[in-house]
Structures are given as structure tokens and as C-alpha cells.
Amino acid sequence: MLRILVLGAAAGGGFPQWNCNCGACRRARAGDSDAVSSHQASVAVSRDGEHWFVLNAAPDLRQQINENPALHPKGGLRGSPIAGVVVTNGDVDAVAGLLNLREGTPFSVYAHERVLRVLRTNSIFNVLDRDLVPRRELPLDRAVPLMLADGTPSGMTIETFAVPGKVALYLEDPAKKGFGSEPGDTVGVHIREEDGGASFFFISSCAHMTPEIAERVKGASLVFFDGTLWADDEMIKAGMGSKTGARMGHMSMSGEAGTIAAFRDLDVARKVFVHINNSNPALLGDSPERRELEAAGWEVGVAGMEITVPDTGTARASAMGGHASATGGHARASGGRAEARISIAVRQTRR
Ligand code: MLT
Ligand code: MN
Ligand code: ZN
């Protein structure tokens, strides 16, 4: 079984964003229950409920820890249940939170070499003493064990895979093709429990769906996916910026090439959007866009959401055996089966 805590679901800038006076950000500041404030995207996962791995270190990490008792120090005078941080790209909203984790407690930083290089070449990250905070390289397309701070196995493995995307904004080189982006600058991750078989995907940035990604996530129990924009040109139309989602390395939720359409036949039991920009109308609980995504079986992530993924190995075996007649070969059977076995709880954190 895996326990997952959503620590935040907003894209870079958060919701509301410090300098944004749009209608949605104003509603969030006013405490509107259909415009719930959100930290920047991050989730934490644990197999034993005691040791946690944080996926992406948002600038809000200090507050995210404060709001989640599971991540509070336990026992001795100094220490943390956080055994490691996995960083899936070099964006500010994925790395800045690492700076909150200085102060001499051991944990590991896991990332692709392209992102480890970003950390190495920005000397401010030297506040994380390498002797206490080892950097562990994640190779593409190979499952490696996630280790606890003392070097013992956590019982979970992580496999990273390249997804279409872009190098971090502050590293863009206009003279180079794709702004100098290379495979590994943006990765998706698949975290698996070694014995029970529970697993989930976290893909917090993705420029477009590929047959390879579709094949990977097909039939999954749970996928967190990039929900930056509803429509590719929404920031331009709203007067908030000059870039399309495609230029920023994000696919949109809506449209023929959008995420909702791309997942339609992938039989994923639970689909949760994270990294949602403050310009995205689907952030608002009373918007037609929210209704549309929910009708398509998607959820919008929110801080305080807790998801438990049971041992899908067992679930799959039983559905293919004894319950075969009950599911009757229905195309949605495997999705429905996993869905029934995933429990979800949301604590509404009002800030
Ligand atoms: C992104 O996801 O596109 C980046 O977080 C943008 C940024 O760094 O502002
Ligand atoms: Mn981002
Ligand atoms: Zn706004």
C-alpha cells in the first residue's frame, strides 16, 4: 500500500500569485470556497506511513510541512520523516524548496543528471551539505530503489522516463534548438511498492502526449498529470503574458491534443491534475471547465488531499480470475476495479 499526500497543486507562482490581480486570484484572497488557495505542486509518498519522499521541492515547502502532521519531526530533538526529495525538473517551483531543508538533517536528493547539474552549478544549493544530503542520480528507464536517510531500502522503487518538455526558464538558450533542452530536463516518475505492487505516476510537466507515455500509464491506478493550462492561448487572451502553453512546455487540458482527450482510452483509475496555473479556469470549483474535466473522470488536486493506493498486484489477479464474469469483459472493468479500491480523503485547508 502507498499513502500519498498532495502538498500543493498550483503551477509556478501558486494560487493566488503574489502579483496577480485577476478575478480568480482575487476570489482566492477573499476566501471564496470555489477558489481555494493552493501551494505550488508537490506530493509526498510513503509506504510505511513513517518515512516520506517528497516529489518536487516547491518554494512553499516549509509551510507544506507545517500543514501536514505526517511530515513533522517525531521522537528526538532534531530530525524529519522526510527521507528524500525527488526533483523532476529544474524549474524554480520544483527546486527552490530544497533551500528550506538546510539545518543539518540527512536526506537524499534524487534527480536526473541534467537536474543534478543545475543544483551543482548553483552554489546556493551548497547549503545542503553533500555529506548529509547525498545527490542520487536517477537514470532514465530503469527502476532504482528509494533509500531511507540511513541507506536502508524504503521498499519503494522509482523509475524515471523522459517526457517532452523544456529546460528551466532561467536556463533557456535562445540560440539553441528547443532552447537547449535535452532528455532528462523534464521527467515523469513511476513509484512502485516492491512487495505489494501498488504504484502511481507523477508527471508534473509534459509538453505533449507520446505513444510511449500512453503505453506506460495505461491501466494505472493513479496518475498525477500536468494541468498547467486549460487552453494553449489562455494567458495571452487574459492579458497575463505573451506565451502559449506550447512555448512554456505544457500541454493543455482541453482540445483535440489536450490531456483529457489523450487519457480517454487509457483506462487510468484515478487521474489528478497538478501544476495548475492561476490562469486556468478549471481551478475554480464553479467553472464549466471544472465540470467538464470532472465529467471526464479527472480531479483537480488540492492541498490536503490524501490518496491510498492498495496493492494492485492482488487486485489485478483477482479481477482476472474469480471476478472475471462479474466484470464481463467490460472495457472499464480494470479502471473501475482499481477505483473502488483507492480511498481518497480531502482535508480542506483554508488559508
Ligand atoms: C513552468 O512550469 O513553465 C515554470 O515553472 C515557469 C517558471 O519558472 O516560471
Ligand atoms: Mn513549473
Ligand atoms: Zn491570477
mmCIF file of C-alpha atoms and ligand atoms in Angstrom:
data_model
loop_
_atom_site.group_PDB
_atom_site.id
_atom_site.type_symbol
_atom_site.label_atom_id
_atom_site.label_comp_id
_atom_site.label_asym_id
_atom_site.label_seq_id
_atom_site.Cartn_x
_atom_site.Cartn_y
_atom_site.Cartn_z
ATOM 1 C CA MET A 1 0.000 0.000 0.000
ATOM 2 C CA LEU A 2 1.180 3.519 -0.748
ATOM 3 C CA ARG A 3 -0.010 6.652 1.023
ATOM 4 C CA ILE A 4 0.168 9.870 -0.932
ATOM 5 C CA LEU A 5 -0.361 13.382 0.404
ATOM 6 C CA VAL A 6 -0.959 16.228 -2.012
ATOM 7 C CA LEU A 7 1.046 19.150 -0.614
ATOM 8 C CA GLY A 8 0.032 21.590 -3.318
ATOM 9 C CA ALA A 9 -1.294 21.586 -6.858
ATOM 10 C CA ALA A 10 -0.708 25.040 -8.323
ATOM 11 C CA ALA A 11 1.855 25.790 -11.025
ATOM 12 C CA GLY A 12 4.797 28.145 -10.559
ATOM 13 C CA GLY A 13 3.577 31.269 -8.798
ATOM 14 C CA GLY A 14 0.966 29.435 -6.739
ATOM 15 C CA PHE A 15 -2.661 30.429 -6.298
ATOM 16 C CA PRO A 16 -3.153 33.272 -5.688
ATOM 17 C CA GLN A 17 0.069 34.503 -7.262
ATOM 18 C CA TRP A 18 1.793 37.386 -5.465
ATOM 19 C CA ASN A 19 1.460 39.884 -8.307
ATOM 20 C CA CYS A 20 -1.785 38.723 -9.896
ATOM 21 C CA ASN A 21 -4.993 40.671 -9.524
ATOM 22 C CA CYS A 22 -7.105 38.531 -11.874
ATOM 23 C CA GLY A 23 -10.631 37.574 -10.869
ATOM 24 C CA ALA A 24 -9.619 34.093 -9.753
ATOM 25 C CA CYS A 25 -6.716 35.292 -7.579
ATOM 26 C CA ARG A 26 -8.970 37.939 -6.032
ATOM 27 C CA ARG A 27 -11.558 35.289 -5.209
ATOM 28 C CA ALA A 28 -8.847 33.114 -3.623
ATOM 29 C CA ARG A 29 -7.664 36.023 -1.453
ATOM 30 C CA ALA A 30 -11.229 36.657 -0.368
ATOM 31 C CA GLY A 31 -11.521 33.067 0.866
ATOM 32 C CA ASP A 32 -14.089 32.009 -1.750
ATOM 33 C CA SER A 33 -14.768 28.286 -1.296
ATOM 34 C CA ASP A 34 -14.781 27.765 -5.079
ATOM 35 C CA ALA A 35 -11.354 29.422 -5.446
ATOM 36 C CA VAL A 36 -9.269 27.535 -2.906
ATOM 37 C CA SER A 37 -5.720 28.879 -2.380
ATOM 38 C CA SER A 38 -3.051 26.382 -3.336
ATOM 39 C CA HIS A 39 0.626 25.901 -2.736
ATOM 40 C CA GLN A 40 2.811 25.023 -5.703
ATOM 41 C CA ALA A 41 2.658 21.443 -6.924
ATOM 42 C CA SER A 42 4.175 18.699 -4.799
ATOM 43 C CA VAL A 43 3.144 15.344 -3.371
ATOM 44 C CA ALA A 44 4.646 13.183 -0.638
ATOM 45 C CA VAL A 45 4.589 9.382 -0.695
ATOM 46 C CA SER A 46 5.172 6.761 1.965
ATOM 47 C CA ARG A 47 4.901 3.023 2.174
ATOM 48 C CA ASP A 48 5.094 2.673 5.955
ATOM 49 C CA GLY A 49 3.484 5.979 6.970
ATOM 50 C CA GLU A 50 6.713 6.901 8.780
ATOM 51 C CA HIS A 51 9.231 7.713 6.068
ATOM 52 C CA TRP A 52 8.262 10.062 3.281
ATOM 53 C CA PHE A 53 9.597 11.064 -0.121
ATOM 54 C CA VAL A 54 8.623 14.477 -1.413
ATOM 55 C CA LEU A 55 8.178 14.812 -5.173
ATOM 56 C CA ASN A 56 9.385 18.292 -6.142
ATOM 57 C CA ALA A 57 10.503 20.824 -3.571
ATOM 58 C CA ALA A 58 8.161 23.773 -4.023
ATOM 59 C CA PRO A 59 9.105 27.192 -2.659
ATOM 60 C CA ASP A 60 6.192 26.605 -0.233
ATOM 61 C CA LEU A 61 7.764 23.501 1.295
ATOM 62 C CA ARG A 62 8.259 24.922 4.788
ATOM 63 C CA GLN A 63 4.543 25.726 5.052
ATOM 64 C CA GLN A 64 3.578 22.439 3.391
ATOM 65 C CA ILE A 65 5.491 20.582 6.103
ATOM 66 C CA ASN A 66 3.843 22.670 8.817
ATOM 67 C CA GLU A 67 0.389 21.827 7.462
ATOM 68 C CA ASN A 68 0.991 18.063 7.264
ATOM 69 C CA PRO A 69 1.496 16.348 10.649
ATOM 70 C CA ALA A 70 2.905 13.270 8.873
ATOM 71 C CA LEU A 71 5.914 15.408 7.910
ATOM 72 C CA HIS A 72 6.561 16.862 11.388
ATOM 73 C CA PRO A 73 9.642 15.792 13.363
ATOM 74 C CA LYS A 74 8.979 12.809 15.635
ATOM 75 C CA GLY A 75 10.957 11.414 18.533
ATOM 76 C CA GLY A 76 14.358 13.091 19.021
ATOM 77 C CA LEU A 77 15.171 16.775 19.256
ATOM 78 C CA ARG A 78 16.098 17.169 15.582
ATOM 79 C CA GLY A 79 15.049 15.031 12.636
ATOM 80 C CA SER A 80 12.439 14.625 9.940
ATOM 81 C CA PRO A 81 10.237 11.904 8.449
ATOM 82 C CA ILE A 82 11.388 13.211 5.045
ATOM 83 C CA ALA A 83 13.838 10.600 3.758
ATOM 84 C CA GLY A 84 14.282 12.028 0.306
ATOM 85 C CA VAL A 85 13.245 14.599 -2.245
ATOM 86 C CA VAL A 86 12.765 13.659 -5.894
ATOM 87 C CA VAL A 87 13.162 16.556 -8.309
ATOM 88 C CA THR A 88 11.613 16.107 -11.759
ATOM 89 C CA ASN A 89 12.869 19.302 -13.423
ATOM 90 C CA GLY A 90 14.953 22.372 -12.667
ATOM 91 C CA ASP A 91 12.081 24.881 -12.504
ATOM 92 C CA VAL A 92 12.055 27.271 -9.575
ATOM 93 C CA ASP A 93 8.801 25.699 -8.375
ATOM 94 C CA ALA A 94 10.484 22.267 -8.233
ATOM 95 C CA VAL A 95 13.852 23.108 -6.651
ATOM 96 C CA ALA A 96 13.531 26.257 -4.518
ATOM 97 C CA GLY A 97 12.065 24.344 -1.567
ATOM 98 C CA LEU A 98 15.325 22.437 -1.165
ATOM 99 C CA LEU A 99 16.707 25.575 0.471
ATOM 100 C CA ASN A 100 14.161 25.142 3.283
ATOM 101 C CA LEU A 101 15.696 21.777 4.123
ATOM 102 C CA ARG A 102 19.093 23.082 5.270
ATOM 103 C CA GLU A 103 19.880 22.914 9.025
ATOM 104 C CA GLY A 104 21.714 19.635 9.219
ATOM 105 C CA THR A 105 19.213 16.788 8.880
ATOM 106 C CA PRO A 106 20.151 13.978 6.473
ATOM 107 C CA PHE A 107 18.001 13.062 3.470
ATOM 108 C CA SER A 108 18.695 12.275 -0.193
ATOM 109 C CA VAL A 109 18.080 14.318 -3.296
ATOM 110 C CA TYR A 110 17.083 12.206 -6.298
ATOM 111 C CA ALA A 111 17.160 13.650 -9.810
ATOM 112 C CA HIS A 112 18.311 13.071 -13.347
ATOM 113 C CA GLU A 113 21.903 14.141 -14.007
ATOM 114 C CA ARG A 114 20.652 17.153 -16.021
ATOM 115 C CA VAL A 115 18.884 18.470 -12.918
ATOM 116 C CA LEU A 116 21.667 17.449 -10.510
ATOM 117 C CA ARG A 117 23.947 19.545 -12.693
ATOM 118 C CA VAL A 118 21.671 22.556 -12.237
ATOM 119 C CA LEU A 119 21.912 22.100 -8.458
ATOM 120 C CA ARG A 120 25.702 21.643 -8.629
ATOM 121 C CA THR A 121 26.256 24.765 -10.681
ATOM 122 C CA ASN A 122 24.087 26.988 -8.468
ATOM 123 C CA SER A 123 26.268 27.414 -5.405
ATOM 124 C CA ILE A 124 23.347 28.383 -3.147
ATOM 125 C CA PHE A 125 22.401 24.681 -3.072
ATOM 126 C CA ASN A 126 25.694 24.010 -1.276
ATOM 127 C CA VAL A 127 23.733 24.917 1.882
ATOM 128 C CA LEU A 128 22.718 21.257 1.651
ATOM 129 C CA ASP A 129 25.939 19.648 2.843
ATOM 130 C CA ARG A 130 26.712 16.758 0.477
ATOM 131 C CA ASP A 131 27.886 14.542 3.317
ATOM 132 C CA LEU A 132 24.476 14.796 4.935
ATOM 133 C CA VAL A 133 22.413 15.237 1.781
ATOM 134 C CA PRO A 134 23.731 12.906 -0.918
ATOM 135 C CA ARG A 135 22.672 13.538 -4.515
ATOM 136 C CA ARG A 136 21.492 10.288 -6.078
ATOM 137 C CA GLU A 137 21.301 10.129 -9.853
ATOM 138 C CA LEU A 138 18.160 8.767 -11.458
ATOM 139 C CA PRO A 139 18.901 7.081 -14.793
ATOM 140 C CA LEU A 140 16.148 7.114 -17.414
ATOM 141 C CA ASP A 141 14.055 3.982 -17.913
ATOM 142 C CA ARG A 142 15.481 1.993 -15.019
ATOM 143 C CA ALA A 143 13.837 1.303 -11.678
ATOM 144 C CA VAL A 144 16.130 2.076 -8.742
ATOM 145 C CA PRO A 145 15.421 1.696 -5.021
ATOM 146 C CA LEU A 146 14.447 4.733 -2.967
ATOM 147 C CA MET A 147 16.684 4.654 0.116
ATOM 148 C CA LEU A 148 15.960 5.938 3.594
ATOM 149 C CA ALA A 149 18.374 8.510 5.021
ATOM 150 C CA ASP A 150 20.405 5.769 6.761
ATOM 151 C CA GLY A 151 20.900 3.935 3.451
ATOM 152 C CA THR A 152 18.401 1.132 4.081
ATOM 153 C CA PRO A 153 15.796 0.399 1.389
ATOM 154 C CA SER A 154 12.402 2.093 1.710
ATOM 155 C CA GLY A 155 10.615 -0.764 -0.047
ATOM 156 C CA MET A 156 9.802 1.515 -2.982
ATOM 157 C CA THR A 157 11.447 1.858 -6.356
ATOM 158 C CA ILE A 158 11.418 4.797 -8.708
ATOM 159 C CA GLU A 159 11.680 4.732 -12.461
ATOM 160 C CA THR A 160 12.050 7.984 -14.350
ATOM 161 C CA PHE A 161 11.295 8.497 -18.012
ATOM 162 C CA ALA A 162 11.866 11.470 -20.271
ATOM 163 C CA VAL A 163 8.778 13.443 -21.199
ATOM 164 C CA PRO A 164 8.563 16.146 -23.862
ATOM 165 C CA GLY A 165 9.344 19.412 -22.151
ATOM 166 C CA LYS A 166 11.758 22.198 -21.793
ATOM 167 C CA VAL A 167 14.807 23.188 -19.819
ATOM 168 C CA ALA A 168 14.028 25.530 -16.876
ATOM 169 C CA LEU A 169 13.060 29.064 -17.902
ATOM 170 C CA TYR A 170 16.228 30.615 -16.428
ATOM 171 C CA LEU A 171 18.378 28.181 -18.453
ATOM 172 C CA GLU A 172 16.774 28.766 -21.846
ATOM 173 C CA ASP A 173 19.310 29.463 -24.598
ATOM 174 C CA PRO A 174 17.512 31.217 -27.481
ATOM 175 C CA ALA A 175 20.386 30.359 -29.824
ATOM 176 C CA LYS A 176 19.837 26.634 -29.441
ATOM 177 C CA LYS A 177 17.228 24.281 -30.828
ATOM 178 C CA GLY A 178 14.489 23.733 -28.249
ATOM 179 C CA PHE A 179 16.193 26.425 -26.113
ATOM 180 C CA GLY A 180 18.921 23.904 -25.338
ATOM 181 C CA SER A 181 16.543 21.349 -23.810
ATOM 182 C CA GLU A 182 17.711 17.752 -23.603
ATOM 183 C CA PRO A 183 16.150 14.481 -22.477
ATOM 184 C CA GLY A 184 16.221 14.418 -18.686
ATOM 185 C CA ASP A 185 15.441 18.116 -18.239
ATOM 186 C CA THR A 186 11.845 17.062 -17.569
ATOM 187 C CA VAL A 187 10.970 13.587 -16.383
ATOM 188 C CA GLY A 188 7.918 11.672 -15.296
ATOM 189 C CA VAL A 189 8.243 9.232 -12.420
ATOM 190 C CA HIS A 190 6.716 5.851 -11.671
ATOM 191 C CA ILE A 191 6.937 4.890 -7.999
ATOM 192 C CA ARG A 192 6.281 1.280 -7.111
ATOM 193 C CA GLU A 193 5.995 -0.646 -3.898
ATOM 194 C CA GLU A 194 8.419 -3.552 -4.147
ATOM 195 C CA ASP A 195 6.334 -6.261 -2.487
ATOM 196 C CA GLY A 196 2.672 -5.211 -2.637
ATOM 197 C CA GLY A 197 2.788 -3.861 -6.139
ATOM 198 C CA ALA A 198 0.963 -0.580 -5.503
ATOM 199 C CA SER A 199 2.193 2.100 -7.856
ATOM 200 C CA PHE A 200 1.449 5.524 -9.272
ATOM 201 C CA PHE A 201 2.768 8.063 -11.763
ATOM 202 C CA PHE A 202 3.689 11.704 -11.210
ATOM 203 C CA ILE A 203 4.137 13.781 -14.369
ATOM 204 C CA SER A 204 4.077 17.424 -13.350
ATOM 205 C CA SER A 205 5.248 18.889 -16.647
ATOM 206 C CA CYS A 206 4.652 17.498 -20.120
ATOM 207 C CA ALA A 207 4.561 19.277 -23.463
ATOM 208 C CA HIS A 208 2.583 16.633 -25.337
ATOM 209 C CA MET A 209 1.424 13.042 -25.067
ATOM 210 C CA THR A 210 3.561 10.437 -26.802
ATOM 211 C CA PRO A 211 2.708 6.797 -27.587
ATOM 212 C CA GLU A 212 5.459 5.789 -25.108
ATOM 213 C CA ILE A 213 3.934 7.736 -22.209
ATOM 214 C CA ALA A 214 0.449 6.485 -23.110
ATOM 215 C CA GLU A 215 1.714 2.911 -23.064
ATOM 216 C CA ARG A 216 3.390 3.390 -19.682
ATOM 217 C CA VAL A 217 0.401 4.842 -17.865
ATOM 218 C CA LYS A 218 -2.216 2.598 -19.489
ATOM 219 C CA GLY A 219 -4.295 0.823 -16.831
ATOM 220 C CA ALA A 220 -2.536 2.639 -13.945
ATOM 221 C CA SER A 221 -4.241 3.015 -10.584
ATOM 222 C CA LEU A 222 -3.296 6.652 -10.208
ATOM 223 C CA VAL A 223 -1.684 9.338 -12.350
ATOM 224 C CA PHE A 224 -0.877 12.907 -11.318
ATOM 225 C CA PHE A 225 -0.522 14.937 -14.506
ATOM 226 C CA ASP A 226 0.431 18.431 -15.673
ATOM 227 C CA GLY A 227 -2.652 20.642 -15.590
ATOM 228 C CA THR A 228 -0.976 23.983 -16.272
ATOM 229 C CA LEU A 229 -3.467 25.424 -18.726
ATOM 230 C CA TRP A 230 -6.988 24.764 -19.903
ATOM 231 C CA ALA A 231 -6.306 26.203 -23.376
ATOM 232 C CA ASP A 232 -2.987 26.861 -25.078
ATOM 233 C CA ASP A 233 -3.542 30.616 -25.558
ATOM 234 C CA GLU A 234 -5.379 31.410 -22.314
ATOM 235 C CA MET A 235 -2.619 33.587 -20.831
ATOM 236 C CA ILE A 236 -2.425 35.688 -23.983
ATOM 237 C CA LYS A 237 -6.215 36.062 -24.167
ATOM 238 C CA ALA A 238 -6.372 37.053 -20.495
ATOM 239 C CA GLY A 239 -3.618 39.646 -20.978
ATOM 240 C CA MET A 240 -1.417 37.827 -18.439
ATOM 241 C CA GLY A 241 1.517 37.056 -20.684
ATOM 242 C CA SER A 242 2.778 36.569 -24.194
ATOM 243 C CA LYS A 243 3.466 32.839 -24.159
ATOM 244 C CA THR A 244 1.403 29.875 -25.217
ATOM 245 C CA GLY A 245 1.396 26.667 -23.208
ATOM 246 C CA ALA A 246 3.315 25.001 -26.038
ATOM 247 C CA ARG A 247 6.071 27.639 -25.748
ATOM 248 C CA MET A 248 6.260 27.017 -21.989
ATOM 249 C CA GLY A 249 6.449 23.243 -22.428
ATOM 250 C CA HIS A 250 2.966 22.353 -21.222
ATOM 251 C CA MET A 251 0.097 20.602 -22.949
ATOM 252 C CA SER A 252 -3.410 21.916 -22.257
ATOM 253 C CA MET A 253 -6.270 20.124 -20.565
ATOM 254 C CA SER A 254 -8.778 20.794 -23.360
ATOM 255 C CA GLY A 255 -8.789 20.300 -27.113
ATOM 256 C CA GLU A 256 -8.006 17.523 -29.548
ATOM 257 C CA ALA A 257 -4.351 17.312 -28.492
ATOM 258 C CA GLY A 258 -5.180 18.016 -24.850
ATOM 259 C CA THR A 259 -4.740 15.858 -21.792
ATOM 260 C CA ILE A 260 -8.391 14.939 -21.268
ATOM 261 C CA ALA A 261 -8.587 13.594 -24.830
ATOM 262 C CA ALA A 262 -5.189 11.883 -24.569
ATOM 263 C CA PHE A 263 -6.267 9.876 -21.500
ATOM 264 C CA ARG A 264 -9.748 8.991 -22.768
ATOM 265 C CA ASP A 265 -8.923 5.376 -23.611
ATOM 266 C CA LEU A 266 -6.043 4.752 -21.229
ATOM 267 C CA ASP A 267 -8.148 3.142 -18.512
ATOM 268 C CA VAL A 268 -6.445 5.024 -15.660
ATOM 269 C CA ALA A 269 -8.491 4.615 -12.484
ATOM 270 C CA ARG A 270 -7.680 7.936 -10.829
ATOM 271 C CA LYS A 271 -6.466 10.971 -12.728
ATOM 272 C CA VAL A 272 -5.479 14.054 -10.755
ATOM 273 C CA PHE A 273 -4.320 17.332 -12.252
ATOM 274 C CA VAL A 274 -1.435 19.099 -10.533
ATOM 275 C CA HIS A 275 0.729 22.104 -11.512
ATOM 276 C CA ILE A 276 -2.374 24.127 -12.411
ATOM 277 C CA ASN A 277 -1.745 27.720 -13.385
ATOM 278 C CA ASN A 278 -3.720 30.562 -11.816
ATOM 279 C CA SER A 279 -4.990 31.448 -15.314
ATOM 280 C CA ASN A 280 -6.673 28.037 -15.675
ATOM 281 C CA PRO A 281 -10.461 28.374 -15.177
ATOM 282 C CA ALA A 282 -10.620 24.714 -14.068
ATOM 283 C CA LEU A 283 -9.034 25.808 -10.769
ATOM 284 C CA LEU A 284 -12.417 27.309 -9.926
ATOM 285 C CA GLY A 285 -14.900 24.886 -8.405
ATOM 286 C CA ASP A 286 -17.877 26.561 -10.082
ATOM 287 C CA SER A 287 -16.497 26.817 -13.634
ATOM 288 C CA PRO A 288 -17.879 24.962 -16.677
ATOM 289 C CA GLU A 289 -14.301 23.796 -17.341
ATOM 290 C CA ARG A 290 -14.183 22.104 -13.906
ATOM 291 C CA ARG A 291 -17.485 20.371 -14.652
ATOM 292 C CA GLU A 292 -16.142 19.216 -17.999
ATOM 293 C CA LEU A 293 -12.972 17.682 -16.577
ATOM 294 C CA GLU A 294 -14.872 16.009 -13.749
ATOM 295 C CA ALA A 295 -17.314 14.543 -16.245
ATOM 296 C CA ALA A 296 -14.274 13.052 -17.999
ATOM 297 C CA GLY A 297 -13.167 11.383 -14.761
ATOM 298 C CA TRP A 298 -10.483 13.893 -13.738
ATOM 299 C CA GLU A 299 -9.936 15.598 -10.404
ATOM 300 C CA VAL A 300 -8.205 18.838 -9.558
ATOM 301 C CA GLY A 301 -5.562 18.301 -6.906
ATOM 302 C CA VAL A 302 -5.740 20.310 -3.717
ATOM 303 C CA ALA A 303 -3.506 20.570 -0.677
ATOM 304 C CA GLY A 304 -4.775 18.210 1.989
ATOM 305 C CA MET A 305 -5.906 15.530 -0.471
ATOM 306 C CA GLU A 306 -4.788 12.116 0.713
ATOM 307 C CA ILE A 307 -4.844 9.086 -1.562
ATOM 308 C CA THR A 308 -4.165 5.496 -0.594
ATOM 309 C CA VAL A 309 -3.165 3.097 -3.364
ATOM 310 C CA PRO A 310 -3.653 -0.517 -2.307
ATOM 311 C CA ASP A 311 -1.668 -3.474 -3.608
ATOM 312 C CA THR A 312 -2.811 -3.515 -7.214
ATOM 313 C CA GLY A 313 -0.956 -6.764 -7.850
ATOM 314 C CA THR A 314 -3.605 -8.552 -5.809
ATOM 315 C CA ALA A 315 -6.448 -6.532 -7.296
ATOM 316 C CA ARG A 316 -5.416 -7.368 -10.839
ATOM 317 C CA ALA A 317 -5.039 -11.070 -10.125
ATOM 318 C CA SER A 318 -8.468 -11.377 -8.526
ATOM 319 C CA ALA A 319 -10.226 -9.464 -11.273
ATOM 320 C CA MET A 320 -8.666 -11.603 -13.948
ATOM 321 C CA GLY A 321 -9.579 -14.774 -12.081
ATOM 322 C CA GLY A 322 -12.614 -15.123 -9.830
ATOM 323 C CA HIS A 323 -14.350 -11.904 -10.741
ATOM 324 C CA ALA A 324 -13.958 -12.230 -14.486
ATOM 325 C CA SER A 325 -17.637 -12.966 -15.004
ATOM 326 C CA ALA A 326 -18.708 -10.060 -12.786
ATOM 327 C CA THR A 327 -16.735 -7.596 -14.864
ATOM 328 C CA GLY A 328 -17.883 -9.302 -18.047
ATOM 329 C CA GLY A 329 -15.009 -8.096 -20.176
ATOM 330 C CA HIS A 330 -16.249 -4.535 -19.868
ATOM 331 C CA ALA A 331 -13.651 -2.128 -21.161
ATOM 332 C CA ARG A 332 -13.771 -0.027 -18.000
ATOM 333 C CA ALA A 333 -13.537 -3.035 -15.692
ATOM 334 C CA SER A 334 -9.930 -2.644 -14.681
ATOM 335 C CA GLY A 335 -10.329 1.084 -14.111
ATOM 336 C CA GLY A 336 -13.475 0.589 -12.080
ATOM 337 C CA ARG A 337 -11.863 -2.165 -10.070
ATOM 338 C CA ALA A 338 -8.849 -0.117 -9.087
ATOM 339 C CA GLU A 339 -11.031 2.890 -8.439
ATOM 340 C CA ALA A 340 -13.131 1.006 -5.940
ATOM 341 C CA ARG A 341 -10.033 0.095 -4.037
ATOM 342 C CA ILE A 342 -8.472 3.522 -3.865
ATOM 343 C CA SER A 343 -9.645 5.592 -0.972
ATOM 344 C CA ILE A 344 -9.357 9.301 -1.002
ATOM 345 C CA ALA A 345 -9.815 11.899 1.658
ATOM 346 C CA VAL A 346 -9.538 15.631 1.364
ATOM 347 C CA ARG A 347 -8.882 17.910 4.277
ATOM 348 C CA GLN A 348 -9.885 21.349 3.151
ATOM 349 C CA THR A 349 -7.149 23.629 4.359
ATOM 350 C CA ARG A 350 -8.414 27.170 4.360
ATOM 351 C CA ARG A 351 -5.759 29.808 4.380
HETATM 352 C C1 MLT B 1 6.879 26.268 -15.809
HETATM 353 O O1 MLT B 1 6.355 25.304 -15.276
HETATM 354 O O2 MLT B 1 6.664 26.539 -17.004
HETATM 355 C C2 MLT B 1 7.818 27.095 -14.997
HETATM 356 O O3 MLT B 1 7.598 26.877 -13.632
HETATM 357 C C3 MLT B 1 7.770 28.518 -15.377
HETATM 358 C C4 MLT B 1 8.545 29.390 -14.419
HETATM 359 O O4 MLT B 1 9.628 29.031 -13.972
HETATM 360 O O5 MLT B 1 8.032 30.483 -14.100
HETATM 361 MN MN MN B 2 6.537 24.940 -13.201
HETATM 362 ZN ZN ZN B 3 -4.465 35.466 -11.030
#
